[in-house]
Short mmCIF file of C-alpha atoms and ligand atoms in Angstrom, two decimals:
data_model
loop_
_atom_site.label_atom_id
_atom_site.label_comp_id
_atom_site.label_asym_id
_atom_site.label_seq_id
_atom_site.Cartn_x
_atom_site.Cartn_y
_atom_site.Cartn_z
CA MET A 24 -38.36 0.39 -21.43
CA LYS A 25 -36.90 -2.84 -20.20
CA THR A 26 -35.19 -2.18 -16.69
CA PHE A 27 -32.84 -4.06 -14.68
CA TYR A 28 -31.09 -4.48 -11.16
CA ILE A 29 -28.82 -6.02 -10.38
CA GLU A 30 -27.06 -7.00 -6.50
CA THR A 31 -23.35 -8.41 -6.59
CA PHE A 32 -22.21 -10.56 -3.72
CA GLY A 33 -18.63 -13.01 -3.34
CA CYS A 34 -15.31 -12.38 -5.10
CA GLN A 35 -13.82 -10.36 -7.68
CA MET A 36 -14.79 -12.94 -10.19
CA ASN A 37 -18.27 -12.63 -9.65
CA ALA A 38 -18.02 -8.88 -9.34
CA HIS A 39 -16.46 -9.15 -12.64
CA ASP A 40 -19.08 -11.65 -14.47
CA SER A 41 -21.23 -9.41 -13.11
CA GLU A 42 -19.87 -6.34 -15.34
CA LYS A 43 -20.23 -8.56 -17.91
CA VAL A 44 -24.43 -9.71 -17.03
CA VAL A 45 -25.11 -5.85 -17.41
CA GLY A 46 -22.90 -5.71 -20.45
CA THR A 47 -25.13 -8.60 -22.06
CA LEU A 48 -28.23 -7.09 -20.60
CA LEU A 49 -27.51 -3.48 -22.31
CA ARG A 50 -26.85 -4.94 -25.61
CA GLU A 51 -30.67 -6.90 -25.04
CA GLY A 52 -31.86 -3.62 -25.03
CA TYR A 53 -31.96 -3.42 -21.01
CA MET A 54 -31.68 -0.33 -18.79
CA GLN A 55 -30.06 -0.26 -15.59
CA VAL A 56 -31.67 1.10 -12.90
CA VAL A 57 -30.18 1.41 -9.33
CA ASP A 58 -33.64 1.40 -7.26
CA GLU A 59 -34.93 -2.45 -7.63
CA ALA A 60 -38.25 -1.08 -6.79
CA ASP A 61 -38.00 0.74 -10.30
CA ALA A 62 -36.70 -2.82 -12.26
CA GLY A 63 -38.68 -4.82 -13.90
CA LEU A 64 -36.04 -7.64 -13.25
CA ILE A 65 -34.10 -7.91 -10.75
CA LEU A 66 -30.81 -9.83 -10.97
CA TYR A 67 -28.79 -11.23 -7.90
CA ASN A 68 -25.35 -12.85 -8.64
CA THR A 69 -25.00 -14.96 -5.42
CA CYS A 70 -22.13 -16.42 -3.58
CA SER A 71 -21.93 -19.64 -1.46
CA ILE A 72 -18.39 -20.07 -0.16
CA ARG A 73 -19.78 -20.11 3.47
CA ASP A 74 -22.85 -20.76 4.61
CA LYS A 75 -23.61 -16.76 5.72
CA ALA A 76 -23.22 -15.91 2.49
CA GLU A 77 -25.66 -18.23 0.95
CA GLN A 78 -27.75 -17.42 4.70
CA LYS A 79 -27.72 -14.06 3.14
CA VAL A 80 -29.26 -14.79 -0.53
CA PHE A 81 -32.43 -16.17 0.94
CA HIS A 82 -32.97 -13.25 3.63
CA ARG A 83 -32.35 -10.53 0.67
CA LEU A 84 -34.89 -12.83 -1.40
CA ASN A 85 -37.56 -13.04 1.21
CA GLU A 86 -36.83 -9.18 1.25
CA TYR A 87 -37.65 -8.88 -2.39
CA LYS A 88 -40.35 -10.91 -2.01
CA LYS A 89 -42.30 -7.84 -0.26
CA LEU A 90 -42.09 -6.02 -3.62
CA HIS A 91 -43.06 -8.79 -5.60
CA GLY A 92 -45.46 -6.45 -7.30
CA GLU A 93 -47.47 -6.33 -10.59
CA GLY A 94 -45.00 -7.47 -13.90
CA LYS A 95 -41.43 -8.04 -11.61
CA ARG A 96 -39.35 -10.76 -12.25
CA PHE A 97 -36.58 -12.49 -10.42
CA ALA A 98 -33.57 -14.09 -11.63
CA VAL A 99 -31.07 -15.87 -9.03
CA LEU A 100 -27.46 -15.90 -10.43
CA GLY A 101 -24.04 -17.42 -9.44
CA CYS A 102 -22.67 -19.86 -7.22
CA VAL A 103 -25.71 -20.18 -5.26
CA ALA A 104 -27.42 -21.01 -7.95
CA GLN A 105 -25.60 -23.81 -9.30
CA GLN A 106 -25.29 -24.88 -6.24
CA GLU A 107 -29.20 -25.12 -5.64
CA GLY A 108 -30.49 -25.21 -8.79
CA ASP A 109 -33.93 -25.54 -9.71
CA LYS A 110 -34.44 -26.42 -5.43
CA ILE A 111 -34.51 -22.30 -5.80
CA PHE A 112 -38.05 -22.28 -7.11
CA ALA A 113 -39.40 -24.71 -4.68
CA ARG A 114 -38.03 -22.04 -1.99
CA ALA A 115 -38.58 -19.09 -3.69
CA PRO A 116 -41.59 -19.29 -5.99
CA TYR A 117 -41.25 -16.40 -7.56
CA VAL A 118 -37.82 -16.50 -9.23
CA SER A 119 -38.48 -17.52 -12.65
CA MET A 120 -34.41 -17.25 -13.73
CA VAL A 121 -31.51 -19.87 -11.92
CA ALA A 122 -28.96 -19.64 -13.69
CA GLY A 123 -24.93 -20.51 -12.78
CA SER A 124 -22.02 -18.90 -14.42
CA ALA A 125 -20.78 -21.56 -17.06
CA SER A 126 -24.57 -20.57 -18.77
CA TYR A 127 -24.02 -16.72 -18.84
CA ARG A 128 -22.98 -16.64 -22.43
CA HIS A 129 -26.32 -18.64 -23.48
CA LEU A 130 -28.48 -15.18 -21.19
CA PRO A 131 -29.84 -13.58 -24.46
CA GLY A 132 -31.89 -16.94 -24.91
CA MET A 133 -32.75 -16.98 -21.93
CA LEU A 134 -33.80 -13.51 -21.42
CA GLN A 135 -35.85 -14.05 -24.17
CA ARG A 136 -37.89 -17.13 -22.89
CA LEU A 137 -38.22 -14.73 -19.99
CA GLU A 138 -39.62 -11.89 -21.62
CA ALA A 139 -42.35 -14.43 -23.39
CA GLY A 140 -43.36 -15.46 -20.05
CA GLU A 141 -42.01 -18.26 -19.26
CA THR A 142 -40.91 -18.58 -14.89
CA ARG A 143 -38.67 -21.87 -15.04
CA ILE A 144 -35.42 -20.87 -16.81
CA THR A 145 -32.43 -23.03 -15.86
CA GLY A 146 -28.78 -22.46 -16.95
CA LEU A 147 -26.91 -25.14 -15.24
CA ASP A 148 -23.54 -27.09 -15.31
CA ASP A 149 -22.39 -30.52 -14.09
CA ARG A 150 -18.98 -29.69 -14.66
CA GLN A 151 -19.18 -30.49 -18.82
CA THR A 152 -18.90 -27.07 -20.08
CA ASP A 153 -15.31 -26.20 -21.63
CA GLU A 154 -17.22 -22.50 -22.80
CA THR A 155 -15.53 -18.78 -21.19
CA PHE A 156 -17.28 -16.02 -20.96
CA ASP A 157 -15.53 -13.33 -22.49
CA THR A 158 -17.72 -10.76 -23.91
CA GLU A 159 -16.55 -7.22 -25.69
CA PHE A 160 -19.95 -5.57 -24.12
CA THR A 161 -18.65 -5.66 -20.94
CA ALA A 162 -19.76 -2.82 -19.08
CA ARG A 163 -16.60 -1.79 -16.88
CA THR A 164 -18.50 -0.24 -13.52
CA ASN A 165 -15.48 -0.13 -12.04
CA PRO A 166 -13.74 3.27 -12.56
CA HIS A 167 -10.32 2.39 -12.28
CA ARG A 168 -9.35 -1.04 -12.68
CA GLY A 169 -10.02 -3.31 -15.53
CA TYR A 170 -10.87 -6.94 -14.75
CA ILE A 171 -9.83 -9.48 -17.00
CA THR A 172 -10.96 -13.08 -16.31
CA ILE A 173 -8.26 -15.49 -17.94
CA ILE A 174 -8.84 -19.03 -16.48
CA GLU A 175 -12.73 -20.14 -14.72
CA GLY A 176 -13.94 -23.09 -13.01
CA CYS A 177 -11.44 -25.05 -10.77
CA ASP A 178 -10.20 -28.62 -10.46
CA LYS A 179 -8.31 -28.81 -6.95
CA PHE A 180 -11.50 -30.26 -5.28
CA CYS A 181 -10.10 -28.87 -2.06
CA ALA A 182 -12.28 -30.92 0.78
CA TYR A 183 -13.90 -27.80 2.31
CA CYS A 184 -14.89 -26.01 -0.85
CA VAL A 185 -17.69 -25.54 -3.33
CA VAL A 186 -15.88 -23.51 -5.99
CA PRO A 187 -15.16 -27.15 -8.14
CA TYR A 188 -18.84 -27.57 -7.59
CA THR A 189 -20.40 -23.91 -8.36
CA ARG A 190 -17.46 -22.78 -11.46
CA GLY A 191 -17.38 -25.83 -13.24
CA LYS A 192 -14.16 -27.42 -14.54
CA GLU A 193 -10.89 -25.89 -14.82
CA ARG A 194 -10.64 -24.09 -18.84
CA SER A 195 -8.59 -20.85 -19.51
CA ARG A 196 -8.83 -18.56 -22.51
CA THR A 197 -5.70 -18.47 -25.63
CA SER A 198 -3.64 -15.69 -24.42
CA ALA A 199 -3.78 -14.09 -27.52
CA SER A 200 -7.93 -13.26 -26.09
CA VAL A 201 -6.84 -12.05 -22.54
CA LEU A 202 -4.05 -9.74 -24.94
CA ALA A 203 -6.57 -8.72 -26.83
CA GLU A 204 -9.16 -7.77 -24.04
CA ALA A 205 -5.62 -6.06 -22.16
CA GLN A 206 -5.59 -3.78 -25.53
CA ARG A 207 -9.17 -3.24 -25.73
CA ILE A 208 -9.14 -1.82 -22.12
CA ALA A 209 -6.40 0.25 -22.37
CA GLN A 210 -7.20 1.76 -25.29
CA SER A 211 -10.64 2.82 -23.11
CA GLY A 212 -8.67 4.70 -20.61
CA PHE A 213 -7.91 1.97 -17.76
CA THR A 214 -4.27 1.72 -16.38
CA GLU A 215 -4.50 -1.11 -13.74
CA ILE A 216 -5.92 -4.40 -15.11
CA LEU A 217 -6.68 -7.56 -12.64
CA LEU A 218 -6.04 -10.72 -13.74
CA LEU A 219 -8.68 -13.24 -12.61
CA GLY A 220 -8.62 -16.78 -11.29
CA GLN A 221 -10.42 -19.55 -8.86
CA ASN A 222 -6.60 -20.37 -9.27
CA VAL A 223 -5.24 -17.35 -12.15
CA ASN A 224 -1.77 -19.10 -11.72
CA SER A 225 -3.12 -22.99 -13.00
CA TYR A 226 -3.85 -20.99 -16.30
CA LEU A 227 -3.08 -23.24 -19.21
CA ASP A 228 -2.92 -21.40 -22.84
CA PRO A 229 -5.50 -23.37 -24.95
CA SER A 230 -2.61 -22.34 -27.48
CA GLY A 231 0.39 -23.46 -26.22
CA LYS A 232 1.43 -19.84 -26.95
CA ARG A 233 2.54 -18.76 -23.58
CA THR A 234 3.02 -19.76 -19.65
CA PHE A 235 1.06 -17.61 -17.05
CA ALA A 236 3.94 -15.50 -16.31
CA GLU A 237 4.96 -14.92 -20.24
CA LEU A 238 0.97 -13.50 -20.61
CA LEU A 239 1.87 -11.72 -17.10
CA ALA A 240 4.48 -10.38 -18.41
CA ALA A 241 2.97 -9.84 -22.19
CA VAL A 242 0.37 -7.90 -20.01
CA GLY A 243 2.59 -5.70 -18.14
CA GLU A 244 4.37 -4.45 -21.76
CA VAL A 245 0.35 -3.37 -23.44
CA ALA A 246 1.00 0.27 -24.38
CA GLY A 247 -0.90 2.41 -21.79
CA ILE A 248 -0.94 -0.01 -19.00
CA GLN A 249 0.50 0.67 -15.84
CA ARG A 250 -0.43 -1.52 -13.24
CA VAL A 251 -1.26 -5.69 -12.98
CA ARG A 252 -2.30 -7.85 -10.82
CA PHE A 253 -3.43 -11.16 -10.49
CA THR A 254 -5.74 -12.91 -7.68
CA THR A 255 -5.46 -15.87 -6.50
CA SER A 256 -2.82 -17.97 -6.61
CA HIS A 257 -2.54 -21.45 -5.74
CA PRO A 258 0.47 -22.56 -4.14
CA ARG A 259 0.54 -26.01 -5.77
CA ASP A 260 0.56 -24.42 -9.39
CA PHE A 261 3.22 -21.11 -8.17
CA THR A 262 6.53 -21.31 -9.92
CA ARG A 263 9.57 -19.13 -9.78
CA ASP A 264 9.50 -17.54 -13.17
CA ILE A 265 6.43 -15.81 -11.93
CA VAL A 266 8.91 -14.16 -9.41
CA ASP A 267 11.33 -13.78 -11.84
CA ALA A 268 8.47 -11.52 -14.66
CA ILE A 269 7.86 -9.77 -11.20
CA ASP A 270 11.32 -8.44 -10.91
CA ALA A 271 11.88 -7.94 -14.82
CA VAL A 272 8.61 -5.85 -15.43
CA PRO A 273 8.06 -2.77 -13.78
CA THR A 274 4.08 -3.15 -14.44
CA LEU A 275 2.95 -6.04 -12.74
CA CYS A 276 2.34 -5.02 -8.79
CA ASP A 277 4.48 -5.59 -5.85
CA HIS A 278 2.07 -8.52 -4.34
CA VAL A 279 1.27 -11.80 -4.21
CA HIS A 280 -1.70 -12.95 -2.56
CA LEU A 281 -1.13 -16.89 -1.72
CA PRO A 282 -4.06 -18.76 0.62
CA VAL A 283 -2.18 -20.60 1.97
CA GLN A 284 -4.91 -21.73 4.39
CA SER A 285 -2.99 -23.95 7.43
CA GLY A 286 0.41 -23.83 8.83
CA SER A 287 -0.08 -27.57 9.46
CA THR A 288 0.56 -30.24 6.93
CA ASP A 289 -1.62 -32.55 8.69
CA ILE A 290 -4.57 -29.97 8.41
CA LEU A 291 -3.27 -29.27 4.45
CA HIS A 292 -3.70 -32.94 3.81
CA ALA A 293 -6.75 -33.37 6.03
CA MET A 294 -7.53 -30.33 3.25
CA GLN A 295 -6.45 -32.27 0.57
CA ARG A 296 -4.70 -28.91 -0.70
CA GLU A 297 -1.77 -31.48 -2.16
CA TYR A 298 1.02 -29.47 -0.43
CA THR A 299 3.03 -29.25 3.19
CA ARG A 300 4.31 -26.11 5.12
CA ASP A 301 7.76 -27.10 4.49
CA TRP A 302 7.07 -26.84 0.26
CA TYR A 303 4.80 -23.59 0.79
CA LEU A 304 7.41 -21.89 2.78
CA GLU A 305 9.67 -23.10 0.00
CA ARG A 306 7.51 -20.63 -2.70
CA ILE A 307 7.54 -18.13 0.09
CA ALA A 308 10.97 -17.75 0.16
CA TRP A 309 11.40 -17.45 -3.98
CA THR A 310 9.57 -14.58 -3.68
CA LYS A 311 11.09 -12.98 -0.03
CA ALA A 312 14.34 -13.36 -2.74
CA ALA A 313 13.28 -10.98 -5.59
CA LYS A 314 14.58 -7.98 -6.52
CA ARG A 315 11.56 -6.25 -5.73
CA ASP A 316 9.58 -5.66 -1.84
CA ILE A 317 6.52 -8.10 -2.84
CA SER A 318 3.84 -8.00 -0.27
CA LEU A 319 2.76 -11.59 1.05
CA THR A 320 -1.11 -12.30 1.55
CA SER A 321 -2.73 -15.42 2.49
CA ASP A 322 -6.54 -16.36 3.45
CA ILE A 323 -6.53 -18.57 6.43
CA ILE A 324 -9.37 -21.39 7.83
CA VAL A 325 -9.37 -22.12 11.81
CA GLY A 326 -11.77 -24.91 13.42
CA PHE A 327 -10.90 -27.52 10.26
CA PRO A 328 -12.55 -30.75 11.36
CA GLY A 329 -9.37 -32.07 13.34
CA GLU A 330 -7.45 -29.05 13.91
CA THR A 331 -5.69 -29.16 17.35
CA VAL A 332 -3.86 -27.12 19.61
CA ARG A 333 -0.85 -28.45 18.38
CA ASP A 334 -1.94 -26.91 14.47
CA PHE A 335 -3.68 -24.18 15.46
CA GLU A 336 -0.07 -23.21 16.90
CA ASP A 337 1.95 -24.35 13.29
CA THR A 338 -0.61 -21.39 11.42
CA LEU A 339 0.66 -19.02 14.29
CA THR A 340 4.27 -19.71 13.67
CA LEU A 341 3.74 -20.19 10.44
CA LEU A 342 2.50 -15.74 10.42
CA ASP A 343 5.46 -15.05 12.18
CA THR A 344 7.84 -16.83 9.47
CA VAL A 345 6.22 -15.19 6.62
CA GLY A 346 5.35 -12.04 7.78
CA TYR A 347 2.33 -11.53 5.89
CA ASP A 348 0.79 -8.18 5.25
CA THR A 349 -2.44 -8.93 5.22
CA ILE A 350 -4.35 -12.04 5.71
CA TYR A 351 -8.34 -12.99 5.52
CA GLY A 352 -9.14 -15.36 8.12
CA PHE A 353 -12.23 -17.43 8.34
CA LYS A 354 -14.00 -19.94 10.48
CA TYR A 355 -14.15 -23.18 9.01
CA SER A 356 -17.95 -23.75 7.56
CA PRO A 357 -19.06 -26.61 6.31
CA ARG A 358 -20.62 -26.79 3.32
CA PRO A 359 -23.07 -28.68 0.47
CA ASN A 360 -21.31 -31.40 -2.29
CA THR A 361 -17.52 -31.19 0.08
CA PRO A 362 -15.84 -33.87 0.78
CA ALA A 363 -15.56 -32.12 4.21
CA ILE A 364 -19.21 -32.23 4.83
CA HIS A 365 -18.74 -35.93 5.79
CA MET A 366 -16.14 -35.58 7.87
CA HIS A 367 -17.26 -34.50 11.81
CA ASP A 368 -17.01 -30.74 12.64
CA SER A 369 -15.30 -31.21 15.90
CA ILE A 370 -14.63 -27.77 17.07
CA PRO A 371 -17.53 -25.72 18.36
CA GLU A 372 -18.30 -22.65 17.38
CA GLU A 373 -16.52 -21.09 20.36
CA VAL A 374 -13.37 -22.54 20.06
CA LYS A 375 -13.49 -21.21 16.11
CA ILE A 376 -14.56 -17.72 17.83
CA GLU A 377 -11.72 -17.86 19.92
CA ARG A 378 -9.15 -18.66 17.92
CA LEU A 379 -9.87 -16.46 14.94
CA ALA A 380 -9.76 -13.88 17.68
CA ILE A 381 -6.56 -14.91 18.23
CA LEU A 382 -5.28 -15.34 14.63
CA ASN A 383 -6.50 -11.37 13.88
CA ALA A 384 -4.23 -10.31 16.99
CA ARG A 385 -1.88 -11.69 15.87
CA GLN A 386 -1.73 -10.90 12.50
CA ARG A 387 -2.15 -7.01 13.57
CA GLU A 388 0.49 -7.57 15.60
CA ILE A 389 2.72 -8.39 12.54
CA GLN A 390 1.56 -5.46 10.67
CA ARG A 391 2.32 -3.36 12.58
CA THR A 392 5.59 -4.23 12.50
CA ASN A 393 5.44 -4.75 8.87
CA TYR A 394 3.49 -1.49 7.84
CA ALA A 395 6.60 0.46 10.04
CA ARG A 396 9.09 0.13 7.04
CA HIS A 397 6.94 2.12 5.21
CA LEU A 398 7.01 5.04 7.09
CA GLY A 399 8.85 8.76 5.60
CA GLN A 400 9.05 6.31 1.70
CA THR A 401 7.47 7.77 -1.12
CA MET A 402 5.49 6.39 -3.15
CA PRO A 403 3.58 6.41 -6.26
CA ILE A 404 -0.88 6.12 -5.31
CA MET A 405 -3.14 5.47 -7.54
CA VAL A 406 -6.48 7.11 -6.82
CA GLU A 407 -9.30 5.70 -5.73
CA HIS A 408 -11.90 7.74 -3.87
CA GLY A 409 -11.72 11.88 -3.49
CA ALA A 410 -11.95 13.55 -0.79
CA ASN A 411 -13.20 12.64 2.29
CA ALA A 412 -15.45 15.39 4.81
CA ARG A 413 -11.88 15.71 6.90
CA GLY A 414 -9.66 16.18 2.84
CA GLN A 415 -8.61 12.76 2.48
CA ILE A 416 -8.26 11.48 -0.37
CA THR A 417 -7.40 7.74 -0.50
CA GLY A 418 -5.56 5.20 -2.83
CA ARG A 419 -3.67 2.26 -2.89
CA SER A 420 0.30 1.35 -3.57
CA THR A 421 1.76 -1.37 -5.96
CA GLN A 422 1.45 -3.75 -3.16
CA ASN A 423 -2.02 -3.09 -2.53
CA LYS A 424 -2.04 -0.88 0.36
CA THR A 425 -4.79 1.49 1.39
CA VAL A 426 -3.18 4.74 1.63
CA ASN A 427 -4.95 7.92 2.45
CA PHE A 428 -3.59 11.21 2.07
CA THR A 429 -4.18 15.05 1.75
CA TYR A 430 -3.40 16.60 -1.59
CA GLN A 431 -2.74 20.58 -1.34
CA LYS A 432 -1.55 22.56 -4.88
CA MET A 433 2.10 21.96 -5.59
CA SER A 434 2.44 25.64 -7.17
CA GLU A 435 -0.36 28.82 -7.46
CA GLY A 436 -0.53 28.33 -10.82
CA SER A 437 -1.47 25.06 -10.84
CA GLU A 438 -4.77 23.91 -12.64
CA ILE A 439 -5.50 20.70 -10.14
CA ASP A 440 -7.76 21.08 -7.59
CA ALA A 441 -7.79 17.49 -6.58
CA PRO A 442 -6.37 14.26 -8.44
CA SER A 443 -9.13 12.64 -10.18
CA ILE A 444 -9.87 9.03 -9.90
CA GLY A 445 -7.45 7.08 -11.28
CA SER A 446 -4.55 9.38 -11.90
CA TYR A 447 -1.48 8.52 -9.79
CA ILE A 448 0.52 10.56 -7.67
CA ASP A 449 3.42 10.49 -5.19
CA VAL A 450 2.92 10.13 -1.43
CA ARG A 451 5.30 10.72 1.09
CA ILE A 452 4.17 8.41 4.07
CA THR A 453 4.08 9.92 7.30
CA GLN A 454 2.05 7.58 9.63
CA ILE A 455 1.14 4.06 9.84
CA PHE A 456 -2.18 2.17 10.92
CA PRO A 457 -2.08 -1.86 11.42
CA SER A 458 -4.01 -2.04 8.19
CA SER A 459 -3.77 1.55 6.37
CA LEU A 460 -1.00 3.90 5.80
CA VAL A 461 -1.42 8.05 5.72
CA GLY A 462 0.78 10.34 4.22
CA GLU A 463 0.60 13.63 2.27
CA ALA A 464 1.07 14.23 -2.05
CA VAL A 465 4.23 15.55 -3.07
CA SER A 466 3.42 15.66 -6.52
CA THR A 467 1.41 16.73 -8.74
CA PRO A 468 -1.20 14.25 -10.01
CA PHE A 469 0.22 11.93 -12.91
CA ALA A 470 -1.78 10.33 -15.76
CA PRO A 471 -1.66 9.86 -19.23
CA SER A 472 -4.99 11.03 -20.71
CA ALA A 473 -7.24 9.04 -22.53
CA ALA A 474 -6.52 10.10 -25.51
CA LEU A 475 -2.89 9.62 -25.27
CA LEU A 476 -3.61 6.29 -24.17
CA ALA A 477 -5.53 5.66 -27.03
CA GLN A 478 -2.46 7.07 -29.16
CA GLN A 479 -0.16 4.92 -27.50
CA ALA A 480 -2.64 1.60 -27.93
CA LEU A 481 -2.40 2.07 -31.23
CA ASN A 482 1.16 2.09 -31.59
CA ALA A 483 1.14 -1.05 -29.55
CA ARG A 484 4.33 -3.59 -29.75
CA VAL A 485 3.88 -5.81 -32.46
CA SER A 486 5.75 -7.92 -29.92
CA VAL A 487 2.63 -8.25 -27.83
CA LEU A 488 0.20 -9.12 -30.33
CA SER A 489 2.18 -12.18 -31.95
N1 SAH B 530 -8.74 -20.83 -5.26
C1 SAH B 530 -8.28 -19.83 -4.17
C2 SAH B 530 -9.81 -19.76 -3.09
C3 SAH B 530 -11.08 -19.57 -3.39
S1 SAH B 530 -12.41 -19.22 -2.36
C4 SAH B 530 -7.74 -20.68 -3.20
O1 SAH B 530 -7.58 -21.92 -3.05
O2 SAH B 530 -6.87 -20.20 -2.62
C5 SAH B 530 -11.62 -17.53 -1.39
C6 SAH B 530 -11.50 -18.07 0.14
O3 SAH B 530 -12.32 -18.66 0.76
C7 SAH B 530 -10.35 -19.86 0.62
O4 SAH B 530 -8.91 -18.73 0.49
C8 SAH B 530 -10.74 -20.49 2.08
O5 SAH B 530 -9.76 -19.69 2.95
C9 SAH B 530 -12.33 -19.33 1.88
N2 SAH B 530 -13.04 -20.48 2.24
C10 SAH B 530 -13.39 -21.17 0.91
N3 SAH B 530 -14.22 -22.55 1.45
C11 SAH B 530 -14.62 -22.45 2.76
C12 SAH B 530 -15.34 -22.73 3.88
N4 SAH B 530 -15.82 -24.20 3.31
N5 SAH B 530 -14.90 -22.56 4.95
C13 SAH B 530 -14.62 -21.20 5.20
N6 SAH B 530 -13.54 -20.66 4.51
C14 SAH B 530 -13.26 -21.25 2.94
FE1 SF4 B 531 -11.63 -24.13 -3.34
FE2 SF4 B 531 -9.67 -25.60 -3.76
FE3 SF4 B 531 -9.99 -24.74 -5.84
FE4 SF4 B 531 -9.14 -22.93 -3.76
S1 SF4 B 531 -8.77 -24.35 -5.00
S2 SF4 B 531 -11.58 -22.55 -5.26
S3 SF4 B 531 -10.29 -23.49 -2.11
S4 SF4 B 531 -11.56 -25.96 -4.42
FE1 F3S B 532 -18.28 -16.91 -3.73
FE2 F3S B 532 -18.26 -18.65 -6.01
FE3 F3S B 532 -16.29 -16.73 -5.82
S1 F3S B 532 -18.76 -19.56 -4.15
S2 F3S B 532 -16.08 -16.62 -3.06
S3 F3S B 532 -18.97 -16.11 -5.99
S4 F3S B 532 -16.57 -17.95 -6.46
#
């Protein structure tokens, strides 16, 4: 029996790529094992967004090396694979395969070569490929969320970022193929879909049929689908019709992740983000003017070359102005191949650490105020984890907030002891924390059964397909 073990790092696009790689391996007759010691083939799907992430890869590879026994094979996939290419063979000679994400559709052939005993197999892309990797053999390993990559690669070339070099050029799938996948996902029982792309809203339908906002709406109308999320949106391509679509289609979630990176127009310019603070704030104003309470979240880099105290202050005041519900803050990390690697990394590490701490402290205060509005509200929650030792179940609101809650049977006759993962339940919020909400269930769980969903999907509205 051919066995494999896979470990995944990085973003949700990587997580979903691994689902597709797993599906492909299963189809090729491999069996997945949960312990690397039991695997004939060990795959490592890597991330190189920051230096730390990349270091982790080589650290883990060294650990693997200790395991390197008779007949064991190693493959490095993902962004470090694409970035380092066959240099990986020199650094870790026991690795037999190095493949970037743009080559995964050729995996069956590469696996055959591996099985034939080849030890220097590469699948690398030089920003040439037009192909996307959509496969019906996706192994959907997330129990409650169906991922769909609608656009791959990136053409934006921000000065600090490796992604355009590790993920290839920007290429979208047809809206018909995205909708067909959404329907397959719904038929298999998922009610939540996450549309993915490095810049998901840069989506350009090759068939010319739908804009990104129209595609969002169409996915939201697929029978059985109750929640549609999308990430990551780029401010440059963020159009007003996206907000209109959220207002119009109830299944689109109340959440937009719109990374700003910096609140200083000068730094944005140096980062080659190609928008200004004001331009960004205009998109925020559109989102805040929506009828729905759309939660805003962001990514921020501190300590970019040349970032002055004043520039950093601009980022802090932008946090106050927007009032994000969450931010992901990062210290600038110089990356190979990027334009910024040639800039002097002028901000000392201790200053980066200090700015990140100030940023996070400011955001914590903002969240304390923001989250207070939920006290006493009742909101539908999708259950993501069963009860912990204290009896708390964890789920997520449409705004993507984590909600921990208790559940008691509504009536003596009720047969439901605990809500199952992927079901929905109304929760009344009784307590707030800076980054989570606490509450108690006030309804019985509701989720259409898989059979009902399948029936609904069969009756799917023809308009969705046309
Ligand atoms: N395409 C998305 C982000 C993808 S990368 C966008 O443009 O918004 C995820 C996040 O990693 C980025 O938003 C950025 O905040 C962070 N990041 C990327 N490169 C980085 C670097 N060299 N150093 C520190 N953070 C980085
Ligand atoms: Fe990186 Fe910029 Fe592309 Fe985002 S838009 S993936 S930050 S280059
Ligand atoms: Fe990392 Fe590649 Fe994603 S660098 S963040 S895994 S696109």
